[in-house]
Each structure stands twice: as structure tokens, then as C-alpha cells.
PDB file of C-alpha atoms in Angstrom:
ATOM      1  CA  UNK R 119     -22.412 -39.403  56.932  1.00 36.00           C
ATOM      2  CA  UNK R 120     -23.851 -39.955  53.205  1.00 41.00           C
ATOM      3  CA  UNK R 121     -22.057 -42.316  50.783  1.00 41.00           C
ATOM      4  CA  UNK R 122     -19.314 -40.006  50.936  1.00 39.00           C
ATOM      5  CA  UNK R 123     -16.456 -38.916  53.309  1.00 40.00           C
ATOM      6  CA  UNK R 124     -15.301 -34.765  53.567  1.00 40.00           C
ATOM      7  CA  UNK R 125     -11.482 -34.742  51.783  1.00 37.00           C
ATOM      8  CA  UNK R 126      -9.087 -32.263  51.331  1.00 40.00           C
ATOM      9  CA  UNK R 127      -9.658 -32.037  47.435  1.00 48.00           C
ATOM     10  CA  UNK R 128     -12.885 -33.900  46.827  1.00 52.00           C
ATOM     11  CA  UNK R 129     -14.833 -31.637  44.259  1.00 52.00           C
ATOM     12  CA  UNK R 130     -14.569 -34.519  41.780  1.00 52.00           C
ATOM     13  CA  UNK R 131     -15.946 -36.991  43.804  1.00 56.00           C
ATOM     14  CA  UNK R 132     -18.481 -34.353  45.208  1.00 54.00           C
ATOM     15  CA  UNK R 133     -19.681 -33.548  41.756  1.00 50.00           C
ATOM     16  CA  UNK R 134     -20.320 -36.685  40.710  1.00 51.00           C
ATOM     17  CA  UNK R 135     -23.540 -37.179  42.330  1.00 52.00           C
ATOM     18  CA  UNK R 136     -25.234 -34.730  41.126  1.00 52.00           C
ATOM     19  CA  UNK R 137     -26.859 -34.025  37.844  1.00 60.00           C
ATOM     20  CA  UNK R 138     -26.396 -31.690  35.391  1.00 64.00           C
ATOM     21  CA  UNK R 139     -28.901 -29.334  35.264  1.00 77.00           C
ATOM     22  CA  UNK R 140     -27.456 -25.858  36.225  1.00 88.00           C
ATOM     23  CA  UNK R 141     -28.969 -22.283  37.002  1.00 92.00           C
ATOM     24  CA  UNK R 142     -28.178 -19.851  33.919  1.00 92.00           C
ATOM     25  CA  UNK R 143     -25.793 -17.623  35.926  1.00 96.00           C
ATOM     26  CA  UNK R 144     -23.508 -20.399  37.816  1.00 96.00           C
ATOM     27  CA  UNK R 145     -20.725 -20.159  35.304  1.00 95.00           C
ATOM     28  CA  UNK R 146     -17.776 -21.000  37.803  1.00 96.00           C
ATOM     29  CA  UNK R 147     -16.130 -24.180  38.476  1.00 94.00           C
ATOM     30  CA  UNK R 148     -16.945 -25.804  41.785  1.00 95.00           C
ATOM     31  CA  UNK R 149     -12.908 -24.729  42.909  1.00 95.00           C
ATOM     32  CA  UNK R 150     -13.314 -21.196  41.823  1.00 96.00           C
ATOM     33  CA  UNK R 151     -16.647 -20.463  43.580  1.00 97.00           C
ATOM     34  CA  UNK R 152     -17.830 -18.454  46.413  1.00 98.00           C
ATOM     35  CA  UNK R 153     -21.936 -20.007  46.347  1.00 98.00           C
ATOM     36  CA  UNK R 154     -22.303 -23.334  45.760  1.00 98.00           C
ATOM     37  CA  UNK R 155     -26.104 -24.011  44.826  1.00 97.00           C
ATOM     38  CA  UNK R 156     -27.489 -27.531  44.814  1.00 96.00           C
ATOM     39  CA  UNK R 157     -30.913 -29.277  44.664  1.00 96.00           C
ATOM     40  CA  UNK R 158     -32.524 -31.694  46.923  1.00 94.00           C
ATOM     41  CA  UNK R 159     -35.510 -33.366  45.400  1.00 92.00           C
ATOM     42  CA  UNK R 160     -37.003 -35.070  48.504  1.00 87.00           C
ATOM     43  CA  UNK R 161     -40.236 -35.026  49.911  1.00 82.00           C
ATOM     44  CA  UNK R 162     -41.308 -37.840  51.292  1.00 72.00           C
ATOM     45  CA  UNK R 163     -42.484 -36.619  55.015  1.00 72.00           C
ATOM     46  CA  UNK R 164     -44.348 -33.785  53.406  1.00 75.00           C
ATOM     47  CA  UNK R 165     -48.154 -34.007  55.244  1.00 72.00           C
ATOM     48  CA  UNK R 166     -50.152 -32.752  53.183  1.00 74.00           C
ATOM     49  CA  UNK R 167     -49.142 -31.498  49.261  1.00 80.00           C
ATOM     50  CA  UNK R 168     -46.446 -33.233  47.886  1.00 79.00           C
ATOM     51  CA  UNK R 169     -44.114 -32.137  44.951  1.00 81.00           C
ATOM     52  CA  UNK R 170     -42.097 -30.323  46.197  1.00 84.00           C
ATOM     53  CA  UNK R 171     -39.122 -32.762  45.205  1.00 87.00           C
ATOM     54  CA  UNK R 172     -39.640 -31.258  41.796  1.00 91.00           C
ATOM     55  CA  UNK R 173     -38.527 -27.700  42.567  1.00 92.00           C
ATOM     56  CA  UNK R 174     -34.964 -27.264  42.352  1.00 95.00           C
ATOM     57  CA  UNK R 175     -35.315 -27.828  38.501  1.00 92.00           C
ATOM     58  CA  UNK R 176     -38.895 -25.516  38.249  1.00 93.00           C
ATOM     59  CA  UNK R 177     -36.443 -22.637  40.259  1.00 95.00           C
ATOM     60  CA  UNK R 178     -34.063 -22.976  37.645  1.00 95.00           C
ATOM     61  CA  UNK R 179     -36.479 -22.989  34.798  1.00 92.00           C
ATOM     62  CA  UNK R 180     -37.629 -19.508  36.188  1.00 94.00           C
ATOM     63  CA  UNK R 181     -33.863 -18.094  36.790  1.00 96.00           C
ATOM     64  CA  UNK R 182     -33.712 -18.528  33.323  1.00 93.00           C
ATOM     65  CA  UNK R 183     -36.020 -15.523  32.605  1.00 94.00           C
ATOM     66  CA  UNK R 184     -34.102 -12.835  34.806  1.00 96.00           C
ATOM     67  CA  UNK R 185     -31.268 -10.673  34.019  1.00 96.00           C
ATOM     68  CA  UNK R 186     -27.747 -11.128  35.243  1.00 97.00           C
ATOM     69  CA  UNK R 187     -27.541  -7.531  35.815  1.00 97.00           C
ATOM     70  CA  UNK R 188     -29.298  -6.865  38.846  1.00 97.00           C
ATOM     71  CA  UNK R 189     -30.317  -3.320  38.786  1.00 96.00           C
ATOM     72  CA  UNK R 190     -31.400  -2.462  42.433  1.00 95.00           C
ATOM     73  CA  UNK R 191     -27.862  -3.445  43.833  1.00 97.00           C
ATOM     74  CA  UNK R 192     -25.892  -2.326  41.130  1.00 97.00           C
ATOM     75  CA  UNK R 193     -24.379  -6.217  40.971  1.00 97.00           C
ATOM     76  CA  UNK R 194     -23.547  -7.830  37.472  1.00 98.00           C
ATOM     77  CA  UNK R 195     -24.303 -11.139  39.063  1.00 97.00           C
ATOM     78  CA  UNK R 196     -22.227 -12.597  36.093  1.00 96.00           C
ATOM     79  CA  UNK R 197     -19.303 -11.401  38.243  1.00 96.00           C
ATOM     80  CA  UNK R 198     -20.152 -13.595  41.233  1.00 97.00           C
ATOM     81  CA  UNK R 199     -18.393 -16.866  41.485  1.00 97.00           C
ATOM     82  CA  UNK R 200     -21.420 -19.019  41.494  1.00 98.00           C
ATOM     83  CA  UNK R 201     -21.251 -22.855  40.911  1.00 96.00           C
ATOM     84  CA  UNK R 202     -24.659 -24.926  40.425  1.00 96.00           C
ATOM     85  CA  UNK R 203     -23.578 -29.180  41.880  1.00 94.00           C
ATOM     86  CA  UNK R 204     -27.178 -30.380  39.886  1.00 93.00           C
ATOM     87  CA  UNK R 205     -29.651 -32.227  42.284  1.00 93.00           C
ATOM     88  CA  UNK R 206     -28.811 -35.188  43.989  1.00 91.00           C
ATOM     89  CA  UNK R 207     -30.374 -38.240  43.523  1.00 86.00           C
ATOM     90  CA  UNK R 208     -34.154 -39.122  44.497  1.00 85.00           C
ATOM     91  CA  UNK R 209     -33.793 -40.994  48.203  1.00 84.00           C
ATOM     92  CA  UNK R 210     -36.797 -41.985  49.743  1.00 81.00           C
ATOM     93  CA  UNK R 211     -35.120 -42.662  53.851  1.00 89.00           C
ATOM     94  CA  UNK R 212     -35.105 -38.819  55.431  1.00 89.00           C
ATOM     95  CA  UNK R 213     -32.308 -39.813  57.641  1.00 91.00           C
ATOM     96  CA  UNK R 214     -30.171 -41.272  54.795  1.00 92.00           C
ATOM     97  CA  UNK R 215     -30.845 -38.238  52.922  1.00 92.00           C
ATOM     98  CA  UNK R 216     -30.035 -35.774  55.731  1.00 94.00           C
ATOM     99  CA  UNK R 217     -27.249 -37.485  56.126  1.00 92.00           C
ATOM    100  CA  UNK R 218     -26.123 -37.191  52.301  1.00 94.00           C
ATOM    101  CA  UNK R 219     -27.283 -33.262  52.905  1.00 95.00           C
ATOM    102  CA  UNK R 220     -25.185 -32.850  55.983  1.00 96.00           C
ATOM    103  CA  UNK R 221     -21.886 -34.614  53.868  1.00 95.00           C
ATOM    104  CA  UNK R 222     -22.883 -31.774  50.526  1.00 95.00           C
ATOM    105  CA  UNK R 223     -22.833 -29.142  52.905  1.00 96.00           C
ATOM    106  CA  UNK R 224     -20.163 -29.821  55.240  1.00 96.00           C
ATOM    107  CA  UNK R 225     -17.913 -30.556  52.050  1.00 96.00           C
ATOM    108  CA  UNK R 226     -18.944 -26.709  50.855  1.00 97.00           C
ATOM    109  CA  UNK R 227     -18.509 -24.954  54.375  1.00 97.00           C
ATOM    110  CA  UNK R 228     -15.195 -26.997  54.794  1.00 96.00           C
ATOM    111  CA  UNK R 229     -14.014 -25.475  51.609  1.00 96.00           C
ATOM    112  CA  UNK R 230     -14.940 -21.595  52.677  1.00 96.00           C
ATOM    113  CA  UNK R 231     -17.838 -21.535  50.147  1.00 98.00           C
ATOM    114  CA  UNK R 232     -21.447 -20.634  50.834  1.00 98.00           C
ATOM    115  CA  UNK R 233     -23.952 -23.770  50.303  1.00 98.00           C
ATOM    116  CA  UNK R 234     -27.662 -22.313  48.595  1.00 98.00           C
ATOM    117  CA  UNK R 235     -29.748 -25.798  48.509  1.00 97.00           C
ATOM    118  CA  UNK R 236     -33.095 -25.974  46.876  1.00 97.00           C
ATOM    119  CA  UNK R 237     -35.712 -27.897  48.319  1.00 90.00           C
ATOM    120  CA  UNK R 238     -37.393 -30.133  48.686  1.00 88.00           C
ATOM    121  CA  UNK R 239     -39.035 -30.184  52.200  1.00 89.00           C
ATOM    122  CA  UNK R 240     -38.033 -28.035  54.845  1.00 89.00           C
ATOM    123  CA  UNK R 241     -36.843 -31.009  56.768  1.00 91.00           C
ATOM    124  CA  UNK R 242     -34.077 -30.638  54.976  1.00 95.00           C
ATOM    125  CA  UNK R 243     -32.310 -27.636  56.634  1.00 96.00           C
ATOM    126  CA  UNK R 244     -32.174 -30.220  59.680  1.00 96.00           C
ATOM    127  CA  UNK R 245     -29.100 -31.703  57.530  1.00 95.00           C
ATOM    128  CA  UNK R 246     -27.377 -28.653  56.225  1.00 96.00           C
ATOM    129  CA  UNK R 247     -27.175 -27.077  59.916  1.00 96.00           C
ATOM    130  CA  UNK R 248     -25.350 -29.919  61.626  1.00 95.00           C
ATOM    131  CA  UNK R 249     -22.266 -28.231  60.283  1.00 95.00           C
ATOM    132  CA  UNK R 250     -22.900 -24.946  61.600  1.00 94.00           C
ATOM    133  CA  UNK R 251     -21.467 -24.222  65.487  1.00 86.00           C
ATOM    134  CA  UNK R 252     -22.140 -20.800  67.115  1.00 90.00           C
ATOM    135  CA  UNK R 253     -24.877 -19.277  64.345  1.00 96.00           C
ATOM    136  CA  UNK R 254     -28.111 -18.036  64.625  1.00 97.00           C
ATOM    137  CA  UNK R 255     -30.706 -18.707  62.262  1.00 98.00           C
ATOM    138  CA  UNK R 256     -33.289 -16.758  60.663  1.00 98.00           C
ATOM    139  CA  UNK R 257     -36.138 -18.774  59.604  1.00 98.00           C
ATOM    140  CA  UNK R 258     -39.241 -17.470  57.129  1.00 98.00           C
ATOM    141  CA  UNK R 259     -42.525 -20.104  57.727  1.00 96.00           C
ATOM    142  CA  UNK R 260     -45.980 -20.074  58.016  1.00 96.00           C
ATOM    143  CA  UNK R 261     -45.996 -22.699  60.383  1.00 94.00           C
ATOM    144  CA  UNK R 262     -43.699 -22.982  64.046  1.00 90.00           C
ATOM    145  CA  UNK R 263     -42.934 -26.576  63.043  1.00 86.00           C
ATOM    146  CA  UNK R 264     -42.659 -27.105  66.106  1.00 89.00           C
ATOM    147  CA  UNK R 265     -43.222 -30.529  66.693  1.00 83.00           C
ATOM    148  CA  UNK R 266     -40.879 -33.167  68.506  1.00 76.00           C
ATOM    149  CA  UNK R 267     -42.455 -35.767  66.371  1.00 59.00           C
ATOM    150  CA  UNK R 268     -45.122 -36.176  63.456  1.00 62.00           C
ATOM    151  CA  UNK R 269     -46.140 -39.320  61.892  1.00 68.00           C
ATOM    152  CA  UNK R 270     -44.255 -41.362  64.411  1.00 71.00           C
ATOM    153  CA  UNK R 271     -40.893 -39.265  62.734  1.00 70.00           C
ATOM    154  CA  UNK R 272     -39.123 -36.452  64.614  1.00 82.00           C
ATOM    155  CA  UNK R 273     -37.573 -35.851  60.950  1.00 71.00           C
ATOM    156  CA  UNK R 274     -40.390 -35.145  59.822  1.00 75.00           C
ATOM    157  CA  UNK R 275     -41.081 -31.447  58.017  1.00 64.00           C
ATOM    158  CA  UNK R 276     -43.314 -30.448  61.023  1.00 70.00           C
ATOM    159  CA  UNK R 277     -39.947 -30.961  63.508  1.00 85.00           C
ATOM    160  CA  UNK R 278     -37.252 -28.460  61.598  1.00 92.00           C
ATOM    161  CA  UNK R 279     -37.368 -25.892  64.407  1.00 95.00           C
ATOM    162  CA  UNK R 280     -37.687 -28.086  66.972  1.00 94.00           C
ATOM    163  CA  UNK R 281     -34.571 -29.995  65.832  1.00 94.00           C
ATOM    164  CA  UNK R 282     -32.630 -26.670  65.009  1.00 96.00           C
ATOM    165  CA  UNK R 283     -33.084 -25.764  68.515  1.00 96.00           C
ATOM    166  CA  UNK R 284     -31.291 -28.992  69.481  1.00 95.00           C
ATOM    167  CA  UNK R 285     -28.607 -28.195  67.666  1.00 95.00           C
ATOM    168  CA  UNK R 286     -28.236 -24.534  67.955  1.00 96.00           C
ATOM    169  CA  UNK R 287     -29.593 -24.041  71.721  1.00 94.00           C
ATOM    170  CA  UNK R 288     -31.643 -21.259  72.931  1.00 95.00           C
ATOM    171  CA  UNK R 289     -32.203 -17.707  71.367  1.00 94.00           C
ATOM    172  CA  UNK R 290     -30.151 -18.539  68.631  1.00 96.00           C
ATOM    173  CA  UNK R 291     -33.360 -18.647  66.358  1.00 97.00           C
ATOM    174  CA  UNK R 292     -36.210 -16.201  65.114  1.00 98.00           C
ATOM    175  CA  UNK R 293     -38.767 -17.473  62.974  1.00 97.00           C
ATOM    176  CA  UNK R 294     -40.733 -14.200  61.177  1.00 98.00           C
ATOM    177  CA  UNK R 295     -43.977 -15.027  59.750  1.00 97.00           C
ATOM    178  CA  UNK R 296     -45.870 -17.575  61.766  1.00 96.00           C
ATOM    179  CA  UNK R 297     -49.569 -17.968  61.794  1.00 95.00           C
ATOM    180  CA  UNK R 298     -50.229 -22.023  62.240  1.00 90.00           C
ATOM    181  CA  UNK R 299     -49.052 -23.684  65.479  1.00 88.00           C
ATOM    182  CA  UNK R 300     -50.443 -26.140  67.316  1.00 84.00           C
ATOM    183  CA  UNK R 301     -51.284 -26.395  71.517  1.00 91.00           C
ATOM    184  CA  UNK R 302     -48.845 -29.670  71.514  1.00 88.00           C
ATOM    185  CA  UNK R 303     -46.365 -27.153  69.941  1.00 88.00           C
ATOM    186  CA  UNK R 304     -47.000 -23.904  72.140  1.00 89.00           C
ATOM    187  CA  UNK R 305     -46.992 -25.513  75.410  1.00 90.00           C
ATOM    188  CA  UNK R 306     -44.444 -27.480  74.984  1.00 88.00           C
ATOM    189  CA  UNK R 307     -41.714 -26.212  77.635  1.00 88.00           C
ATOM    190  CA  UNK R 308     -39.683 -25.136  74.903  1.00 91.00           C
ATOM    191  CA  UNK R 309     -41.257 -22.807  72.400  1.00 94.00           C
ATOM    192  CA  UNK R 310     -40.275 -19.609  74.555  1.00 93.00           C
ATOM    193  CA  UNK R 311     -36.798 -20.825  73.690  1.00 96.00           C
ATOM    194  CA  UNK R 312     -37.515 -19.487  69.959  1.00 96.00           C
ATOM    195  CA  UNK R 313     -38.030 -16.371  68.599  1.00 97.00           C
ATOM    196  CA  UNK R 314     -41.469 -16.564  66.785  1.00 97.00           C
ATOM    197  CA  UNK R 315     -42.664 -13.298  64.924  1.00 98.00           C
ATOM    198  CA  UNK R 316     -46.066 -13.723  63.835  1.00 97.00           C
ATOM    199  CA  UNK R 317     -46.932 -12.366  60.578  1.00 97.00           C
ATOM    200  CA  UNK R 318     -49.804 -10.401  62.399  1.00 97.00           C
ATOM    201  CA  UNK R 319     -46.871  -8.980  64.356  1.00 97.00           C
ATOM    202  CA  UNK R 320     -44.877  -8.108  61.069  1.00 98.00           C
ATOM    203  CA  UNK R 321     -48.223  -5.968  60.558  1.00 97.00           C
ATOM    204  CA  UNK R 322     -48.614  -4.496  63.112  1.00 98.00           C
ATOM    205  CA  UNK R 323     -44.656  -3.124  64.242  1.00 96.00           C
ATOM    206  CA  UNK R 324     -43.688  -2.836  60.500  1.00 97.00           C
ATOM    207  CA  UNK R 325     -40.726  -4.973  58.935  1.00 97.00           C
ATOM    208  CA  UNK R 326     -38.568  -1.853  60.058  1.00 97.00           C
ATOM    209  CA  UNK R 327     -38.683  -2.672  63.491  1.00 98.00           C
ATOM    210  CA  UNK R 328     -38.712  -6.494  62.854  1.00 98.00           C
ATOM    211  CA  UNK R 329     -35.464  -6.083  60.940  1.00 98.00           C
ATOM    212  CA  UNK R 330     -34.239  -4.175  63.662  1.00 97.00           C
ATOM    213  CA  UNK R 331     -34.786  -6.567  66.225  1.00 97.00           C
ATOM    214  CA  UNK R 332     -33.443  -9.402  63.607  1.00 97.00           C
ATOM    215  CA  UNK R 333     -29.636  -7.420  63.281  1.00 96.00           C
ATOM    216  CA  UNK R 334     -29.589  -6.763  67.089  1.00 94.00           C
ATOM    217  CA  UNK R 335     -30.197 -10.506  67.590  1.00 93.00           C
ATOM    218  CA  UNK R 336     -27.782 -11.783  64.524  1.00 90.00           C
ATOM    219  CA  UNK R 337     -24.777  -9.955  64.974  1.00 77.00           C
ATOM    220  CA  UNK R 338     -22.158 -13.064  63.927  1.00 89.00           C
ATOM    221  CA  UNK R 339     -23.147 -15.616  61.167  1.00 96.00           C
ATOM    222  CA  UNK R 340     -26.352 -16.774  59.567  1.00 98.00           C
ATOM    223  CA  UNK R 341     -28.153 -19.258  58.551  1.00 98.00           C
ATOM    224  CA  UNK R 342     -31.517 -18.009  56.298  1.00 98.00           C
ATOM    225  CA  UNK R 343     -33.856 -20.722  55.468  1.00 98.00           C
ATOM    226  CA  UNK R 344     -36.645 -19.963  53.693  1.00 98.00           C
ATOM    227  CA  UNK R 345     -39.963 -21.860  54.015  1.00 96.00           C
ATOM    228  CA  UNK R 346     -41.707 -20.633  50.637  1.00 96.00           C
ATOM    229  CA  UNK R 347     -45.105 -20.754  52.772  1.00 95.00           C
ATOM    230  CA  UNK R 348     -44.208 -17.957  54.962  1.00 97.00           C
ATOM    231  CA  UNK R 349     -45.206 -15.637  52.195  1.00 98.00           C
ATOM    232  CA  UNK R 350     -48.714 -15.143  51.763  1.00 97.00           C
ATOM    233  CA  UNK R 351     -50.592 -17.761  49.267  1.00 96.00           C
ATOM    234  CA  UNK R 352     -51.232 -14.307  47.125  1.00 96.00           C
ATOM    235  CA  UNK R 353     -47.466 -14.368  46.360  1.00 97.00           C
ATOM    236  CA  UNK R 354     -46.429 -18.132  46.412  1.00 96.00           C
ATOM    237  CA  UNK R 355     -49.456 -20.097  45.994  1.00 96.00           C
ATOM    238  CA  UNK R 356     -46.999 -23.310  44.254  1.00 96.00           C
ATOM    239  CA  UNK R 357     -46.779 -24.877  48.083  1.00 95.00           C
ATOM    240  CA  UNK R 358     -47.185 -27.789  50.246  1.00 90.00           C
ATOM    241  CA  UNK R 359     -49.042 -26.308  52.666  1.00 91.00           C
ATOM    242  CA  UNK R 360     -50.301 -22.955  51.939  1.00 93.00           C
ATOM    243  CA  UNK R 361     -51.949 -20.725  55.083  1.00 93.00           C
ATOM    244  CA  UNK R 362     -53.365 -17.373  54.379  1.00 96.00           C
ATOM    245  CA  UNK R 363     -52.359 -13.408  55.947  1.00 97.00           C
ATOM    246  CA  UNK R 364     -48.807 -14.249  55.596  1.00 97.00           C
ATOM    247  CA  UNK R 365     -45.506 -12.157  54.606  1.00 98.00           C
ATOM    248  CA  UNK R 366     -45.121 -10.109  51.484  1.00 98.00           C
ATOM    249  CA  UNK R 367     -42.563 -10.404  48.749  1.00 98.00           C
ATOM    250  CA  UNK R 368     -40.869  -6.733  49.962  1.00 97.00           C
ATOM    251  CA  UNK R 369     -40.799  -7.904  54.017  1.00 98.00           C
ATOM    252  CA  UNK R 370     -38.448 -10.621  53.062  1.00 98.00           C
ATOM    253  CA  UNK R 371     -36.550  -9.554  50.511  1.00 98.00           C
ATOM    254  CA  UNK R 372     -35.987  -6.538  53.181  1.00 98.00           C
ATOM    255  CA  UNK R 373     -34.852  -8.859  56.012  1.00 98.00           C
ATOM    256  CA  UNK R 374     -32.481 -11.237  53.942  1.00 98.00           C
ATOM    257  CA  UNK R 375     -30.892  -7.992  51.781  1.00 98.00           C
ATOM    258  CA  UNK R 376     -30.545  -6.546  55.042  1.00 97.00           C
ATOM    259  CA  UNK R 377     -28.083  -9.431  56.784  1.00 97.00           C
ATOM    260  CA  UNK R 378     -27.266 -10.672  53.368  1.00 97.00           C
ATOM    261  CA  UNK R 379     -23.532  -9.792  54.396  1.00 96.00           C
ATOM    262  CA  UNK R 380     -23.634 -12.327  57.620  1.00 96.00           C
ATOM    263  CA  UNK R 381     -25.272 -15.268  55.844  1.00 98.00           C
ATOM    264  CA  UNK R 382     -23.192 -18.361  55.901  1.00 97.00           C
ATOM    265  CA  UNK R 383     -25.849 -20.966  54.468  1.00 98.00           C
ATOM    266  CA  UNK R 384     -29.060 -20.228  52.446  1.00 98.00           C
ATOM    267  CA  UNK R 385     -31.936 -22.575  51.901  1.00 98.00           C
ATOM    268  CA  UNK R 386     -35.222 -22.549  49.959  1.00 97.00           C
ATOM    269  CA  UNK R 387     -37.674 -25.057  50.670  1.00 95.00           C
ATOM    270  CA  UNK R 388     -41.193 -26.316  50.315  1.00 92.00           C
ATOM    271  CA  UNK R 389     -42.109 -24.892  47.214  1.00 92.00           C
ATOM    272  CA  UNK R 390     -44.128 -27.052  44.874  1.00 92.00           C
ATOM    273  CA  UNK R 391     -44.558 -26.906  41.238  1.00 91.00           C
ATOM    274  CA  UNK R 392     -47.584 -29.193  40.504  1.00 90.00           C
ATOM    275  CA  UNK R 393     -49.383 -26.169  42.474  1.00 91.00           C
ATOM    276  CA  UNK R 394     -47.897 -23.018  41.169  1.00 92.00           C
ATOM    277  CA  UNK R 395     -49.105 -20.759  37.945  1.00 91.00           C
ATOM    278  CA  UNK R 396     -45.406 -19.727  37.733  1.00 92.00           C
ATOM    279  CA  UNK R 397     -45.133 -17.031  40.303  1.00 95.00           C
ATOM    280  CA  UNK R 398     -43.946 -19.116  43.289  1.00 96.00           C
ATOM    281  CA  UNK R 399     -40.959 -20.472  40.810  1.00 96.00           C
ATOM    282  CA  UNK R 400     -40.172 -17.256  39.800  1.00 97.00           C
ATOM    283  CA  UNK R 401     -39.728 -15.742  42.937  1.00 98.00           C
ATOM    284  CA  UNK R 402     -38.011 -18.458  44.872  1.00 98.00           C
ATOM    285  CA  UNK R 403     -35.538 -17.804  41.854  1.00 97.00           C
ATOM    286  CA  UNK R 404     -35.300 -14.047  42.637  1.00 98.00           C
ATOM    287  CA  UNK R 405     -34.812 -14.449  46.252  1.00 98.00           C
ATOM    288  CA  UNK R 406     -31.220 -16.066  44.958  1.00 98.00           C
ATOM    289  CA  UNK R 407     -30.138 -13.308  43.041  1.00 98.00           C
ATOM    290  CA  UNK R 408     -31.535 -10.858  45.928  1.00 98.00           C
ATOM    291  CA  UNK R 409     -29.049 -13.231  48.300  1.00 98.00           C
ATOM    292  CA  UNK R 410     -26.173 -12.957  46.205  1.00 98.00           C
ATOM    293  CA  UNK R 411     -26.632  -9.556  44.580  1.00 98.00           C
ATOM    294  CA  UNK R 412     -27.166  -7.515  48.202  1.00 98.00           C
ATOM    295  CA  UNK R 413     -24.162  -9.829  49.544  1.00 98.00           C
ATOM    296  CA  UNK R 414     -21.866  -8.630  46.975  1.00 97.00           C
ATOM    297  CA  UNK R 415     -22.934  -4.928  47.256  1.00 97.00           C
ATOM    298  CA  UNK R 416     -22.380  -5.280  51.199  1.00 95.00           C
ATOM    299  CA  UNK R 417     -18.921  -6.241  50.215  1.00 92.00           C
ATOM    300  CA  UNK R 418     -17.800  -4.189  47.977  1.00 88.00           C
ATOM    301  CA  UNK R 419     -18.403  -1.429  49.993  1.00 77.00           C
TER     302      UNK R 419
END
């Protein structure tokens, strides 16, 4: 565990880590909330473009633009019980800072709220689902990540699905939009134990039919992680490690609105500002209100 320990009442002591930087709609106190958002500015096993520690606060920047009323759902997100933590400190050790992720998170879930953690690497997931026991997990990535180690660390960003498998077990997982694996990874004994949907495959069935499969395979709880890479560079060029013919803003937006409602924890990762012309920010910050917005709508009903 981080420098921390999970109480019964703790939100002081939680909150105090953080800064105090806070997306424009997160109006609630940490008690009152039902999302609890916080950053994670790490990204120190990234392999190739780093930066992406500086995204949580580039997201928020962005959120700032959008309305609160979100038309397509019908959702005044002002209405929402959203609380923003701030970003936790800058750690440079990805096991002491998984373990400070898997304390944030487990203090959130413990308290029947749902965690929403900005990235950072996508390493960082690894910490968040330690919490999480009988889930599957829908995963959005250009890249299998596959790996049980990469530069001599099996923490490192290359590892998240490999490591999610350890903890969740097999077919618990579908990862929609891969297009970069490598042999090491795809005959490794254990890749068949995931669900990879290439993004050639999302072309070629129609995200119809992917979602389909996705809610047949889903039907308890949720975790959605979000590797910003798995959309193509066209719509998120702001990241680490950018590979072209991938996903499309609408495919998914249309997979998370569509299980919004069974989501338990959220995560966007890997999104890098020093990169970006703006767009990347701005939709990483849309993808929250989609989460929230589509979740509410789902219900209401």
C-alpha cells in the first residue's frame, strides 16, 4: 500500500495529497460524490514519447471549453455528483506509485464511488485494478501490451494486459483496436487467453457487431480503460506512441455509451500534451462527460 492506509472516514486524509487543480464541472464534495476523478502524472516507463505525466491538467484545460449540458443524452452534467481529488504528486518508482494508485482507488471503490483517473501511462491501470474481483475489462489500445517484461520491468507500459490477465484470469478481457503486437507477445501461451479485436476487425464487422459481442461478454461490472492511442493518430495525434488505421472517435464513444451503465472504474491514459495541437486534450475530456452523461441517462431510465 501507498503512504496511506484505507479508513472508515478518510476523505481528509485522502485529499490531502492531491493538488488543487479541479475539472470545471466537479462541484461536489469528495463525501457527496458518485465519480471521483483524479490525476496521475507519471511516466517514467513510457518507451518511446514521454509527457504524458502532463495530461491530467491539459484534460482539464480542455473540459473547460465544453458545456455542462450535454445535449445528446439529455444530462445536465451539473447534476452529477462529481468530485475532482487534484493529481498526486510526481513519483518516479512505478511500483511505489502503483501502489499509491491501488490505495486512491481502493479508498474510492471502498466508499461506493466510481474512481475516473487521468493518466499518465497506461501502466497505471495495473494499480487501480488490484481492487477489482470478478470484473471484466474493456480495454481501447493500439498496441496488445502484451509483454511479461520490457526494459528489464514487468511494470512497465508494454505489460498492462499481460498483468491484468494475472489478476483478472482468462476471458475476462477484450482489447478493441489493436494493430501493433509483437511475435514474443503473440506466441506467448497466453495471448488466446485475451480478447483482442483488431482495429482492421472493427472495419471490417462494424462497431455494431463488436459492441454486440462486447455486452454478451460484459454482462456484470466494468472496468474501461482507455489507451488514447487506440484511436487513430487522425483523431489523437497528442500520444506516446502513435500507430496509424486505428479506431474512430464515434466507435468508442459507441462502445463505452453503450456499457456506460456497468462501468465500475474508468481510466484515460497515455495521452501527451507536448505532442497534441489540442484535439487529443479535447477529446480525452469529452470521453468523461460521454462516461458520465450516458451513465446517468442509463439510470434514470
Amino acid at each position: 500500500m501507498g503512504s496511506y492506509g484505507k479508513k472508515e472516514d478518510n476523505a481528509a486524509e485522502l485529499m490531502s495529497h492531491f493538488s488543487n487543480l479541479k475539472i470545471a464541472d466537479a462541484l461536489s464534495d469528495y463525501s457527496d460524490a458518485d465519480y471521483v476523478i483524479f490525476g496521475v502524472p507519471f511516466d517514467n516507463t513510457s518507451s518511446f514519447r514521454r509527457g504524458s505525466r502532463y495530461a491530467p491538467n491539459s484534460i482539464r484545460f480542455a473540459y473547460d471549453n465544453l458545456e455542462s449540458y450535454e445535449v445528446n443524452y439529455g444530462i445536465n452534467i451539473l447534476d452529477a455528483r462529481i468530485c475532482d481529488l487534484g493529481d498526486l504528486p510526481v513519483y518516479e518508482d512505478v511500483d511505489y506509485i502503483l501502489s499509491e494508485v491501488e490505495t486512491v482507488t481502493g479508498t474510492i471503490v471502498h466508499d461506493k464511488k466510481i474512481p475516473i483517473m487521468l493518466g499518465g501511462e497506461h501502466s497505471l491501470t495495473v494499480g487501480a485494478l488490484r481492487n477489482f474481483k470478478d470484473i471484466t475489462m474493456v480495454i481501447i489500445d493500439a498496441h496488445s501490451d502484451f509483454r511479461d517484461s520490457y526494459m528489464d520491468n514487468k511494470y512497465n507500459h508494454a505489460c498492462v494486459t499481460r498483468r491484468a490477465l494475472e489478476i483478472l484470469g482468462e476471458n475476462k478481457i477484450i482489447s478493441v483496436g489493436t494493430r501493433s503486437t509483437s511475435y514474443e507477445e503473440i506466441s506467448s501461451g497466453e495471448y488466446e487467453k485475451v480478447r483482442f479485436i483488431s482495429a482492421n476487425e472493427v472495419r471490417a464487422s462494424g462497431i455494431e457487431n463488436v459492441i454486440e459481442e462486447i455486452m454478451e461478454k460484459t454482462s456484470g461490472r466494468v472496468y474501461f480503460s482507455i489507451d488514447m492511442d487506440g484511436f487513430d493518430p487522425a483523431y489523437a495525434p497528442g500520444v506516446g506512441t502513435p500507430e496509424p488505421y486505428g479506431l474512430t472517435s464515434y466507435d468508442v464513444r459507441s462502445i463505452l455509451t453503450a456499457i456506460s451503465d456497468r462501468v465500475v472504474g474508468f481510466d484515460i491514459n497515455e495521452m501527451t500534451p507536448l505532442y497534441d495541437n489540442g484535439n487529443t486534450s479535447m477529446l480525452a475530456a469529452k470521453l468523461i462527460q460521454d462516461f458520465i452523461a450516458s451513465r446517468e441517462k442509463a439510470l434514470r431510465k
